């Protein structure tokens, strides 16, 4: 692959920017760790949170490592199904096809491990920094709103920079090593990151919401005590859950979106290189991502309040976000004009940034306390929990429609930008939209981690008995954090859909390449025929695909319900301990942490099995085109369901906070109890099932792309094929059955 001097230098510059992002993360880490941790009581609470989070992540790692090892072996042998691609043979001239297969197999397996390791590192390191920051935010809030906000946001920025730096580093290095043959290895890189994100999203979501729901139902509704009252045995588990769910889980989730958009973008870029002979199609998305990292460094550093004056955390965060967006747009325009020599590439990434901003504003409208939807939900609390829940359901459903229309308009824009060009250019435009949307990943992840850090600080402040002024500052940061979390969930869901559409294009491209190797005429290849929904077998695949997100969500919500029930029983039991309610005896916090940890681990493998095996079953039984219909069903159904659950849950949560601020009866009123019920219903929707659909959608798409050569290869039903399908089907049925009848038994400590 011939590159100009500028392009060669550009690749090394991108690599340097990735390393700069990682260096900035280390700089911020030192800055955060220098801050004071506060009083001995604050440090005592913090130590309990840190210990619980560490124990959970250690146990989770032990659960998922065997499956990672198994899939690494499977990915190595996956290249044995079809001959090496023409690009792979060209990349390694003079080697026999068997030797090339071994190289590609090793590359794919190594990239899978690298993607999984990076995703794990982002989640683990980001969560541990959030735990380090929460007590420091609480300590700073005693003296300064500005300082508390700055610590929380910069601690979140550490995770954002890790996401940016490691994602860009991995994609760039793999491309530099494999060049034309990069798609084979990149698929492994994306799959590793996505699978780990699924584990961390599901496990963290089950843990955090089991604790949260259980603590709220017994503490706030039954006992009438504050949210983070130290007498509640589940409060430490709740605070631990904020970190393992909203920090580790969401960080890994957005990281894999970042990975997957690079993977799909480079795969589609290589198809354009084959058509045009120009390497610029590959260099452009890498440069775009490099600019994004640089602009995020500037934008996140600008987030700070006014010393001694009135402060608005949301305004400061928005200032950083829009500053980064402005820098990106200006730089992209220069890049398109002086390097690409055309404006279509610029318009594609600009539309992606526009999509991120649009989803940002839409999510704020439907979940922020100052807008009509949340006020309407809070107002409905006056007539009970039922009307409040109905109002929240309506808000969630409406928000899903508007978000889908925005995404559809974005895809349409990509089509119009490359109107009249071959389909490969249109698919490239969609991929560049995804690249553009996640250009500001550093800002987005910082916004997300800000939420649980502020929430934890508020909890530490209440448990440590800090003064009222400090509590008010933390409560305000906590409310802003709820909105920033909802915004990043919206961005994550939107990016999941765009990434899935890009992978859908990669699936069409890869199937067509294999068909070409097998001698299928060009007019009969999938890239030419497309996915024909008029074919009954394709429609069947689409219907099955549409059902999978509902099954997945049902199992995840049921897992939260079962674990929350055990937490309720445990908290009730401890409330009966003589002297506990009088504050003379401390509750056993570790027991609740243990219940949530065990419950979360029991669901991980089963949900992963469903995500990995269902596309293989559909592909082997109904063939490649039906699998395309299956993917379309998963994308459409998953997007609507994920947005509905995330926004309904976020709106219920902020409606509760609006009431707790003294509106519609205030704390302790009948309306407040109704709002707490609504919040507990929304918790597993917004923090477990909804966000977990993002990695699930991409796992299914990546498995489909990886298995495409195998599916196209088989022309007839053989005994071996029947055995494989039956075994996979039994594994899925067993996973569903185990999930539905799993019972977590608390272990007395």
XYZ file of C-alpha atoms in Angstrom:
749
model
C 0.000 0.000 0.000
C 1.649 3.195 -1.206
C 1.388 6.267 1.001
C 2.696 9.795 0.465
C 5.198 11.403 2.815
C 2.361 13.430 4.356
C 0.269 10.294 4.959
C 3.157 8.414 6.556
C 3.883 11.350 8.857
C 0.158 11.687 9.595
C -0.037 8.080 10.839
C 2.827 8.670 13.255
C 1.249 11.952 14.378
C -2.019 10.118 15.126
C -0.048 7.583 17.133
C 1.618 10.438 19.012
C -1.751 12.064 19.761
C -3.046 8.764 21.169
C -0.067 8.622 23.512
C -0.593 12.303 24.400
C -4.150 11.519 25.453
C -2.859 8.774 27.745
C -0.210 11.122 29.159
C -2.923 13.740 29.851
C -4.882 11.082 31.767
C -1.842 10.418 33.961
C -1.362 14.166 34.502
C -4.981 14.517 35.676
C -4.601 11.458 37.905
C -1.731 13.073 39.789
C -3.737 16.289 40.064
C -6.771 14.497 41.573
C -4.754 12.352 43.990
C -3.106 15.465 45.473
C -6.469 16.656 46.853
C -7.517 16.201 50.492
C -9.698 13.205 51.476
C -11.462 14.937 54.357
C -12.383 13.737 57.844
C -11.692 10.290 59.359
C -15.401 9.396 59.091
C -15.411 10.299 55.374
C -12.310 8.151 54.820
C -13.962 5.245 56.686
C -16.983 5.322 54.356
C -14.710 5.703 51.332
C -12.608 2.686 52.343
C -15.751 0.528 52.463
C -16.751 1.679 48.953
C -13.251 1.067 47.600
C -13.058 -2.421 49.090
C -16.487 -3.446 47.772
C -15.732 -2.194 44.255
C -12.370 -3.960 44.189
C -13.854 -7.262 45.330
C -16.566 -7.069 42.688
C -14.165 -6.423 39.803
C -11.815 -9.205 40.931
C -14.658 -11.713 41.014
C -15.984 -10.524 37.664
C -12.585 -11.007 36.048
C -12.435 -14.607 37.271
C -15.882 -15.230 35.779
C -15.153 -13.944 32.285
C -11.555 -15.098 31.733
C -12.476 -18.706 30.756
C -14.862 -17.494 28.040
C -12.254 -15.029 26.750
C -9.721 -17.868 26.486
C -12.212 -20.078 24.618
C -13.114 -17.337 22.129
C -9.454 -16.489 21.526
C -8.880 -20.056 20.349
C -12.076 -19.963 18.252
C -10.994 -16.736 16.540
C -7.595 -18.202 15.686
C -9.182 -21.190 13.958
C -11.962 -19.107 12.335
C -9.666 -18.178 9.421
C -9.389 -21.850 8.430
C -12.869 -21.798 6.878
C -12.094 -19.849 3.690
C -8.926 -19.084 1.707
C -6.977 -15.910 2.653
C -8.348 -12.725 1.120
C -6.597 -11.193 -1.863
C -5.559 -8.256 0.350
C -3.915 -10.635 2.848
C -1.966 -12.395 0.106
C -0.777 -9.025 -1.241
C 0.234 -7.864 2.252
C 2.395 -10.951 2.804
C 3.862 -11.719 -0.650
C 5.929 -14.851 -1.128
C 4.180 -16.795 1.636
C 2.008 -19.833 1.028
C -1.756 -19.571 1.679
C -1.393 -21.771 4.770
C 1.278 -19.492 6.224
C -0.869 -16.437 5.530
C -3.774 -18.139 7.310
C -1.645 -18.685 10.394
C -0.484 -15.051 10.402
C -4.039 -13.719 10.032
C -5.338 -16.156 12.652
C -2.684 -15.091 15.142
C -3.333 -11.435 14.314
C -7.072 -11.774 14.849
C -6.634 -13.651 18.149
C -4.017 -11.180 19.400
C -6.211 -8.222 18.395
C -9.145 -9.831 20.242
C -7.061 -10.071 23.415
C -5.824 -6.487 22.910
C -9.376 -5.159 22.490
C -10.584 -7.067 25.553
C -7.594 -5.913 27.610
C -8.042 -2.266 26.599
C -11.763 -2.381 27.381
C -11.032 -3.962 30.751
C -8.335 -1.369 31.470
C -10.647 1.534 30.631
C -13.387 0.165 32.880
C -11.182 -0.885 35.799
C -8.825 2.095 35.860
C -11.640 4.555 35.241
C -13.715 3.093 38.064
C -10.822 3.082 40.501
C -10.148 6.751 39.724
C -13.821 7.544 40.295
C -13.558 5.883 43.717
C -10.444 7.928 44.461
C -12.259 11.107 43.436
C -15.584 10.754 45.255
C -14.225 11.365 48.768
C -12.091 14.239 47.495
C -15.142 15.878 45.885
C -17.003 15.539 49.191
C -14.062 17.097 51.052
C -13.776 19.984 48.562
C -17.519 20.712 48.745
C -17.060 21.924 52.330
C -15.192 24.958 51.017
C -15.852 25.487 47.288
C -18.459 24.512 44.686
C -15.988 25.270 41.895
C -13.271 23.020 43.310
C -15.649 20.118 43.954
C -17.011 20.341 40.411
C -13.534 20.570 38.901
C -12.269 17.494 40.758
C -15.322 15.445 39.741
C -15.094 16.427 36.090
C -11.344 15.979 35.794
C -11.530 12.556 37.412
C -14.125 11.647 34.779
C -11.866 13.082 32.090
C -9.213 10.520 33.048
C -11.561 7.763 31.878
C -12.414 9.778 28.770
C -8.773 10.164 27.815
C -8.124 6.463 28.389
C -11.035 5.678 26.082
C -9.748 8.052 23.418
C -6.093 7.136 23.717
C -6.372 3.347 23.883
C -9.041 3.134 21.165
C -7.021 5.248 18.759
C -3.758 3.508 19.697
C -5.129 0.017 19.074
C -6.778 0.788 15.739
C -3.782 2.709 14.399
C -1.181 0.110 15.418
C -3.196 -2.765 13.923
C -3.584 -0.863 10.654
C 0.114 0.017 10.510
C 1.068 -3.647 10.984
C -1.489 -5.354 8.707
C -2.303 -2.548 6.227
C -4.504 -4.070 3.486
C -5.129 -7.149 5.602
C -6.183 -5.044 8.607
C -9.940 -5.860 8.485
C -9.335 -9.449 9.610
C -7.419 -8.342 12.716
C -9.608 -5.286 13.343
C -12.690 -7.486 13.659
C -10.980 -9.332 16.499
C -10.044 -6.012 18.138
C -13.624 -4.757 17.983
C -15.089 -8.058 19.159
C -12.785 -8.194 22.203
C -13.711 -4.695 23.321
C -17.411 -5.231 22.699
C -17.624 -8.544 24.540
C -15.860 -7.136 27.616
C -18.187 -4.126 27.515
C -21.173 -6.476 27.483
C -19.854 -8.271 30.572
C -19.079 -5.067 32.448
C -22.321 -3.373 31.405
C -24.568 -6.284 32.376
C -22.729 -7.219 35.572
C -22.334 -3.652 36.763
C -25.932 -2.828 35.880
C -27.351 -5.770 37.826
C -25.156 -4.996 40.843
C -25.929 -1.291 41.028
C -29.667 -1.525 40.532
C -30.199 -4.486 42.848
C -28.583 -2.435 45.611
C -30.302 0.816 44.653
C -33.809 -0.636 44.360
C -33.477 -2.647 47.565
C -32.059 0.260 49.545
C -34.745 2.697 48.371
C -37.733 0.419 48.877
C -36.902 -0.457 52.479
C -35.065 2.684 53.551
C -37.034 5.502 51.924
C -40.480 3.953 51.424
C -40.851 1.596 54.395
C -38.631 3.144 57.081
C -38.870 6.768 55.899
C -35.143 7.421 56.356
C -32.901 9.447 53.963
C -31.382 7.917 50.834
C -27.845 7.399 52.162
C -28.663 6.905 55.818
C -25.795 4.933 57.454
C -28.310 2.662 59.226
C -29.327 1.157 55.880
C -27.272 -1.990 55.236
C -27.492 -1.515 51.447
C -26.117 2.032 51.161
C -22.483 0.971 50.677
C -23.571 -1.568 48.039
C -25.530 1.235 46.359
C -22.488 3.511 46.298
C -20.268 0.661 45.066
C -22.835 -0.021 42.348
C -22.650 3.538 41.041
C -18.986 2.897 40.288
C -19.133 -0.618 38.832
C -22.209 0.243 36.766
C -21.960 3.861 35.690
C -18.152 4.162 35.659
C -16.708 0.757 34.750
C -19.734 -0.346 32.712
C -20.393 2.853 30.787
C -16.696 3.535 30.167
C -16.253 0.080 28.618
C -19.501 0.588 26.673
C -18.440 3.863 25.062
C -14.917 2.515 24.509
C -16.252 -0.389 22.458
C -18.425 2.017 20.432
C -15.262 4.018 19.793
C -13.465 0.821 18.760
C -16.255 -0.498 16.554
C -16.680 2.746 14.612
C -12.934 2.720 13.866
C -13.130 -0.948 12.836
C -16.121 -0.514 10.523
C -14.720 2.766 9.177
C -11.373 1.227 8.247
C -12.988 -1.870 6.710
C -15.179 0.290 4.470
C -12.234 2.621 3.795
C -10.239 -0.284 2.401
C -13.059 -1.110 -0.003
C -12.808 2.458 -1.369
C -9.022 2.140 -1.653
C -9.625 -0.908 -3.840
C -12.014 1.129 -6.033
C -10.077 4.404 -6.272
C -6.476 3.412 -5.514
C -6.232 6.318 -3.033
C -5.115 5.783 0.574
C -6.737 9.021 1.756
C -9.981 7.190 2.582
C -8.138 5.331 5.370
C -5.967 8.183 6.634
C -8.904 10.594 6.942
C -10.841 8.770 9.726
C -7.639 8.249 11.706
C -6.808 11.956 11.454
C -10.386 12.813 12.440
C -10.024 10.709 15.560
C -6.654 12.288 16.338
C -8.169 15.767 16.075
C -10.977 14.613 18.366
C -8.540 13.554 21.079
C -6.681 16.869 20.826
C -9.888 18.929 20.975
C -11.190 16.914 23.947
C -8.012 17.705 25.869
C -8.624 21.425 25.319
C -12.382 21.308 25.919
C -12.256 19.265 29.111
C -9.568 21.493 30.589
C -11.836 24.521 30.084
C -14.520 23.079 32.396
C -14.354 25.086 35.609
C -16.651 27.271 37.681
C -16.414 30.841 38.906
C -14.442 31.364 42.078
C -16.586 33.081 44.675
C -19.532 33.585 42.309
C -22.726 31.744 41.353
C -21.984 28.441 39.639
C -23.825 26.327 37.100
C -22.115 22.968 36.575
C -24.197 22.119 33.502
C -23.267 25.414 31.859
C -19.565 24.838 32.533
C -19.706 21.285 31.146
C -21.568 22.466 28.047
C -18.926 25.142 27.516
C -16.234 22.471 27.354
C -18.296 20.250 25.041
C -19.148 22.975 22.544
C -15.587 24.339 22.602
C -14.307 20.898 21.594
C -16.988 20.602 18.915
C -16.044 23.994 17.430
C -12.338 23.083 17.291
C -13.202 19.794 15.593
C -15.409 21.357 12.926
C -12.808 23.956 12.019
C -10.022 21.354 11.832
C -12.166 18.918 9.808
C -12.950 21.645 7.286
C -9.236 22.349 6.806
C -8.486 18.634 6.520
C -11.195 18.112 3.911
C -10.152 21.129 1.869
C -6.376 20.681 1.855
C -6.025 16.895 2.063
C -9.200 15.174 0.845
C -9.827 17.899 -1.794
C -13.584 17.406 -1.447
C -16.280 18.396 1.030
C -18.304 15.199 1.268
C -15.998 13.637 3.860
C -16.203 16.811 5.977
C -20.001 16.892 5.740
C -20.224 13.245 6.862
C -18.234 13.779 10.074
C -19.947 17.138 10.673
C -23.329 15.403 10.498
C -22.030 12.959 13.126
C -21.135 15.803 15.478
C -24.549 17.300 14.774
C -26.154 13.985 15.737
C -24.281 13.951 19.061
C -25.447 17.514 19.789
C -29.046 16.720 18.766
C -29.207 13.634 20.992
C -27.610 15.676 23.785
C -30.364 18.289 23.567
C -33.178 15.749 23.110
C -32.080 13.753 26.130
C -31.768 16.893 28.238
C -35.293 17.914 27.249
C -36.833 14.593 28.263
C -34.810 14.024 31.468
C -33.774 17.403 32.959
C -35.759 18.853 35.854
C -36.183 22.262 34.208
C -38.163 20.967 31.211
C -41.832 20.042 30.866
C -41.636 16.186 30.678
C -40.002 15.739 34.108
C -42.210 18.420 35.663
C -45.257 16.634 34.256
C -44.136 13.326 35.778
C -43.508 14.984 39.164
C -46.918 16.662 39.028
C -48.605 13.314 38.405
C -47.206 12.023 41.733
C -50.036 13.877 43.479
C -52.436 11.139 42.365
C -50.204 8.183 43.221
C -47.526 5.865 41.924
C -49.666 4.440 39.116
C -50.212 7.774 37.339
C -46.570 8.723 37.857
C -45.415 5.472 36.242
C -47.838 5.884 33.341
C -46.609 9.421 32.757
C -42.978 8.227 32.716
C -43.775 5.424 30.283
C -45.352 7.940 27.912
C -42.302 10.225 28.110
C -39.930 7.320 27.420
C -41.948 6.133 24.420
C -42.161 9.591 22.888
C -38.443 10.237 23.361
C -37.615 6.973 21.545
C -39.593 8.132 18.494
C -37.868 11.506 18.233
C -34.444 9.976 18.742
C -35.091 7.405 16.028
C -36.190 10.140 13.630
C -32.997 12.100 14.340
C -30.880 9.001 13.666
C -32.859 8.226 10.514
C -32.336 11.799 9.334
C -28.622 11.444 9.986
C -28.378 8.270 7.902
C -30.420 9.981 5.174
C -27.953 12.872 5.230
C -25.095 10.426 4.659
C -26.970 8.977 1.689
C -27.624 12.423 0.216
C -24.003 13.509 0.692
C -22.820 10.615 -1.507
C -25.857 10.637 -3.785
C -25.157 9.081 -7.163
C -22.022 7.275 -5.941
C -21.666 3.467 -5.649
C -23.100 1.915 -2.479
C -19.596 1.519 -1.017
C -19.294 5.336 -0.832
C -22.671 5.660 0.890
C -21.707 3.067 3.490
C -18.415 4.886 3.996
C -20.383 8.087 4.618
C -22.451 6.346 7.318
C -19.250 5.053 8.935
C -17.771 8.570 8.917
C -20.919 9.810 10.632
C -20.229 7.339 13.443
C -16.590 8.452 13.546
C -17.737 12.072 13.792
C -20.351 11.335 16.445
C -17.766 9.779 18.762
C -15.082 12.355 18.003
C -15.875 13.961 21.357
C -15.685 10.703 23.297
C -13.310 12.279 25.816
C -15.968 14.860 26.694
C -18.811 12.321 26.700
C -17.096 9.866 29.048
C -16.046 12.734 31.347
C -19.701 13.801 31.534
C -20.809 10.269 32.312
C -18.263 9.573 35.066
C -19.045 12.980 36.587
C -22.482 11.601 37.545
C -21.523 8.655 39.787
C -18.596 10.591 41.283
C -20.976 13.373 42.367
C -23.552 10.812 43.537
C -20.949 8.995 45.651
C -19.702 12.293 47.087
C -23.253 13.162 48.121
C -23.645 9.756 49.787
C -20.334 10.090 51.625
C -21.373 13.555 52.778
C -24.655 12.267 54.211
C -23.094 9.237 55.905
C -20.287 11.382 57.358
C -22.735 14.036 58.587
C -21.248 17.014 56.707
C -22.668 20.485 57.193
C -25.748 21.654 55.288
C -23.910 24.029 52.926
C -21.632 21.252 51.708
C -24.602 18.916 51.275
C -26.420 21.506 49.147
C -23.402 21.854 46.856
C -23.136 18.098 46.461
C -26.871 17.709 45.904
C -26.692 20.218 43.053
C -23.727 18.394 41.484
C -25.608 15.103 41.910
C -28.666 16.458 40.057
C -26.449 17.696 37.216
C -24.770 14.292 37.194
C -28.116 12.575 36.628
C -28.607 14.634 33.487
C -25.058 14.098 32.207
C -25.458 10.341 32.718
C -28.710 10.382 30.766
C -27.064 12.400 27.975
C -24.174 9.977 27.616
C -26.581 7.032 27.624
C -28.377 8.685 24.721
C -25.104 9.261 22.867
C -24.048 5.656 23.555
C -27.332 4.303 22.183
C -27.187 6.554 19.121
C -23.594 5.579 18.454
C -24.524 1.909 18.851
C -27.093 2.249 16.076
C -24.746 4.129 13.737
C -21.942 1.650 14.475
C -24.334 -1.247 13.853
C -25.416 0.254 10.524
C -21.736 0.610 9.591
C -21.101 -3.005 10.596
C -24.158 -3.944 8.556
C -22.386 -2.407 5.575
C -19.241 -4.343 6.509
C -21.325 -7.522 6.606
C -22.624 -6.911 3.066
C -19.083 -6.168 1.875
C -17.536 -9.239 3.501
C -20.238 -11.625 2.278
C -19.789 -10.270 -1.247
C -16.009 -10.764 -1.046
C -16.430 -14.406 -0.024
C -19.014 -14.904 -2.748
C -16.500 -13.519 -5.249
C -13.877 -15.991 -4.007
C -16.405 -18.787 -4.457
C -17.151 -17.717 -8.030
C -20.596 -16.177 -7.512
C -21.443 -13.777 -10.397
C -21.323 -10.079 -9.460
C -25.028 -9.577 -10.113
C -25.901 -12.255 -7.553
C -23.630 -10.973 -4.774
C -25.184 -9.442 -1.672
C -23.656 -5.996 -2.179
C -25.560 -5.871 -5.481
C -28.830 -7.584 -4.512
C -29.060 -6.135 -0.999
C -31.266 -7.636 1.712
C -34.646 -8.386 0.149
C -37.347 -8.086 2.786
C -39.877 -9.418 0.259
C -38.276 -12.839 0.728
C -40.237 -14.701 3.472
C -37.062 -16.261 4.876
C -35.504 -12.797 5.286
C -38.659 -11.521 6.994
C -38.466 -14.458 9.414
C -34.893 -13.499 10.241
C -35.969 -9.897 10.817
C -38.783 -10.960 13.171
C -36.430 -13.125 15.217
C -33.889 -10.304 15.364
C -36.551 -7.887 16.590
C -37.427 -10.254 19.438
C -33.883 -10.765 20.762
C -33.542 -7.349 22.530
C -36.814 -8.019 24.360
C -35.630 -11.429 25.575
C -32.273 -9.965 26.603
C -33.904 -7.086 28.506
C -36.393 -9.398 30.199
C -33.628 -11.582 31.606
C -31.588 -8.585 32.773
C -34.558 -6.940 34.525
C -35.560 -10.243 36.134
C -32.029 -10.596 37.477
C -32.288 -7.166 39.117
C -35.703 -8.019 40.529
C -34.478 -11.248 42.132
C -31.363 -9.686 43.618
C -33.276 -6.609 44.817
C -35.746 -8.885 46.606
C -32.873 -10.452 48.520
C -31.524 -7.004 49.407
C -34.974 -5.983 50.684
C -35.125 -9.068 52.915
C -31.583 -8.512 54.153
C -32.143 -4.831 55.008
C -35.412 -5.656 56.765
C -33.616 -8.348 58.771
C -30.893 -5.974 59.865
C -33.367 -3.237 60.798
C -34.638 -5.648 63.494
C -31.183 -5.893 65.095
C -31.459 -4.285 68.558
C -29.842 -0.868 68.641
C -29.355 -0.479 64.882
C -32.126 2.046 64.257
C -30.951 4.026 67.292
C -27.468 4.259 65.767
C -25.838 2.200 68.534
C -24.984 -0.735 66.244
C -23.498 -0.596 62.747
C -25.151 -2.601 59.954
C -23.298 -5.364 58.097
C -22.563 -3.585 54.792
C -20.472 -6.469 53.372
C -23.446 -8.835 53.392
C -25.390 -6.630 50.941
C -22.295 -6.156 48.765
C -21.859 -9.934 48.649
C -25.473 -10.542 47.594
C -25.194 -8.076 44.699
C -21.810 -9.444 43.596
C -23.031 -13.052 43.422
C -26.236 -12.042 41.621
C -24.367 -10.056 38.962
C -21.887 -12.837 38.154
C -24.578 -15.494 37.703
C -26.076 -13.673 34.713
C -22.925 -12.820 32.748
C -22.278 -16.036 30.826
C -25.906 -16.706 29.905
C -26.521 -13.294 28.345
C -23.196 -13.500 26.497
C -24.170 -16.929 25.125
C -27.443 -15.517 23.763
C -25.631 -12.614 22.074
C -22.897 -14.760 20.523
C -24.864 -17.842 19.434
C -28.205 -16.497 18.132
C -26.731 -14.916 14.962
C -24.793 -18.120 14.257
C -27.955 -20.221 14.620
C -29.931 -17.926 12.318
C -27.121 -17.735 9.763
C -26.516 -21.489 9.567
C -30.212 -22.399 9.372
C -31.720 -19.539 7.339
C -28.589 -18.491 5.366
C -26.712 -15.229 4.864
C -29.505 -13.000 3.557
C -31.842 -13.978 6.397
C -29.038 -13.160 8.826
C -28.968 -9.688 7.265
C -32.679 -9.383 8.040
C -31.970 -10.604 11.568
C -29.406 -7.801 12.012
C -31.888 -5.204 10.761
C -34.454 -6.419 13.299
C -31.962 -6.291 16.160
C -30.870 -2.744 15.261
C -34.386 -1.314 14.955
C -35.948 -3.044 17.943
C -32.859 -2.559 20.124
C -32.608 1.153 19.427
C -36.238 1.916 20.232
C -36.247 -0.229 23.359
C -32.925 1.113 24.655
C -33.877 4.789 24.282
C -37.312 4.187 25.795
C -35.864 2.493 28.877
C -32.954 4.914 29.355
C -35.042 8.090 29.085
C -38.051 6.833 31.042
C -35.762 5.788 33.889
C -33.836 9.057 33.791
C -37.050 11.094 33.826
C -38.450 9.154 36.816
C -35.179 9.647 38.703
C -35.128 13.414 38.175
C -38.863 13.708 38.930
C -38.066 12.216 42.334
C -35.264 14.747 42.822
C -37.586 17.595 41.783
C -39.986 16.563 44.545
C -37.144 16.186 47.053
C -36.201 19.807 46.319
C -39.507 20.851 47.910
C -41.929 20.696 44.979
C -45.305 18.866 44.923
C -45.221 18.029 48.642
C -41.486 17.561 49.160
C -39.677 14.833 51.059
C -41.793 12.404 53.082
C -45.045 13.271 51.311
C -47.297 10.739 49.576
C -46.116 12.157 46.252
C -42.498 11.578 47.256
C -43.196 7.928 48.077
C -44.899 7.544 44.694
C -41.844 9.085 43.006
C -39.525 6.682 44.826
C -41.572 3.768 43.486
C -41.314 5.225 39.974
C -37.575 5.676 40.408
C -37.108 2.071 41.517
C -39.101 0.840 38.509
C -36.933 2.960 36.230
C -33.613 1.983 37.811
C -33.134 -1.392 36.052
C -34.454 0.129 32.821
C -32.032 3.062 32.647
C -28.965 1.499 34.274
C -29.167 -2.207 33.444
C -31.280 -3.372 30.508
C -31.270 -0.186 28.400
C -27.512 0.475 28.370
C -26.698 -3.255 28.058
C -28.483 -3.319 24.707
C -25.715 -1.139 23.212
C -22.933 -3.747 23.415
C -25.412 -6.543 22.730
C -26.337 -4.997 19.364
C -22.686 -4.691 18.395
C -21.707 -8.156 19.657
C -24.398 -9.635 17.417
C -23.243 -7.567 14.434
C -19.572 -8.429 14.936
C -20.303 -12.144 15.349
C -22.294 -11.971 12.105
C -19.399 -10.341 10.239
C -16.927 -12.849 11.687
C -19.127 -15.842 10.852
C -20.114 -14.593 7.367
C -17.430 -16.647 5.553
C -18.568 -19.790 7.366
C -22.228 -19.156 6.563
C -21.627 -18.455 2.864
C -19.337 -21.476 2.588
C -21.997 -24.059 3.421
C -24.196 -24.829 0.415
C -26.057 -27.846 1.759
C -27.173 -29.343 5.050
C -24.709 -31.860 6.459
C -24.799 -33.977 9.654
C -21.988 -31.856 11.103
C -23.934 -28.657 10.441
C -27.053 -30.091 12.089
C -25.057 -31.085 15.167
C -23.530 -27.599 15.459
C -26.931 -25.877 15.172
C -28.590 -28.218 17.696
C -25.723 -27.759 20.168
C -25.893 -23.950 19.830
C -29.681 -23.974 20.203
C -29.496 -26.137 23.322
C -26.868 -23.788 24.782
C -29.182 -20.792 24.274
C -32.184 -22.631 25.755
C -30.073 -23.727 28.718
C -28.805 -20.147 29.247
C -32.356 -18.770 29.259
C -33.552 -21.495 31.604
C -30.662 -20.968 34.017
C -31.246 -17.241 34.086
C -34.941 -17.609 34.822
C -34.550 -20.092 37.647
C -31.319 -18.839 39.176
C -31.743 -18.141 42.845
C -29.136 -16.143 44.707
C -28.819 -17.304 48.297
C -27.261 -14.764 50.629
C -24.300 -16.051 52.579
C -24.228 -15.009 56.202
C -20.989 -13.372 57.230
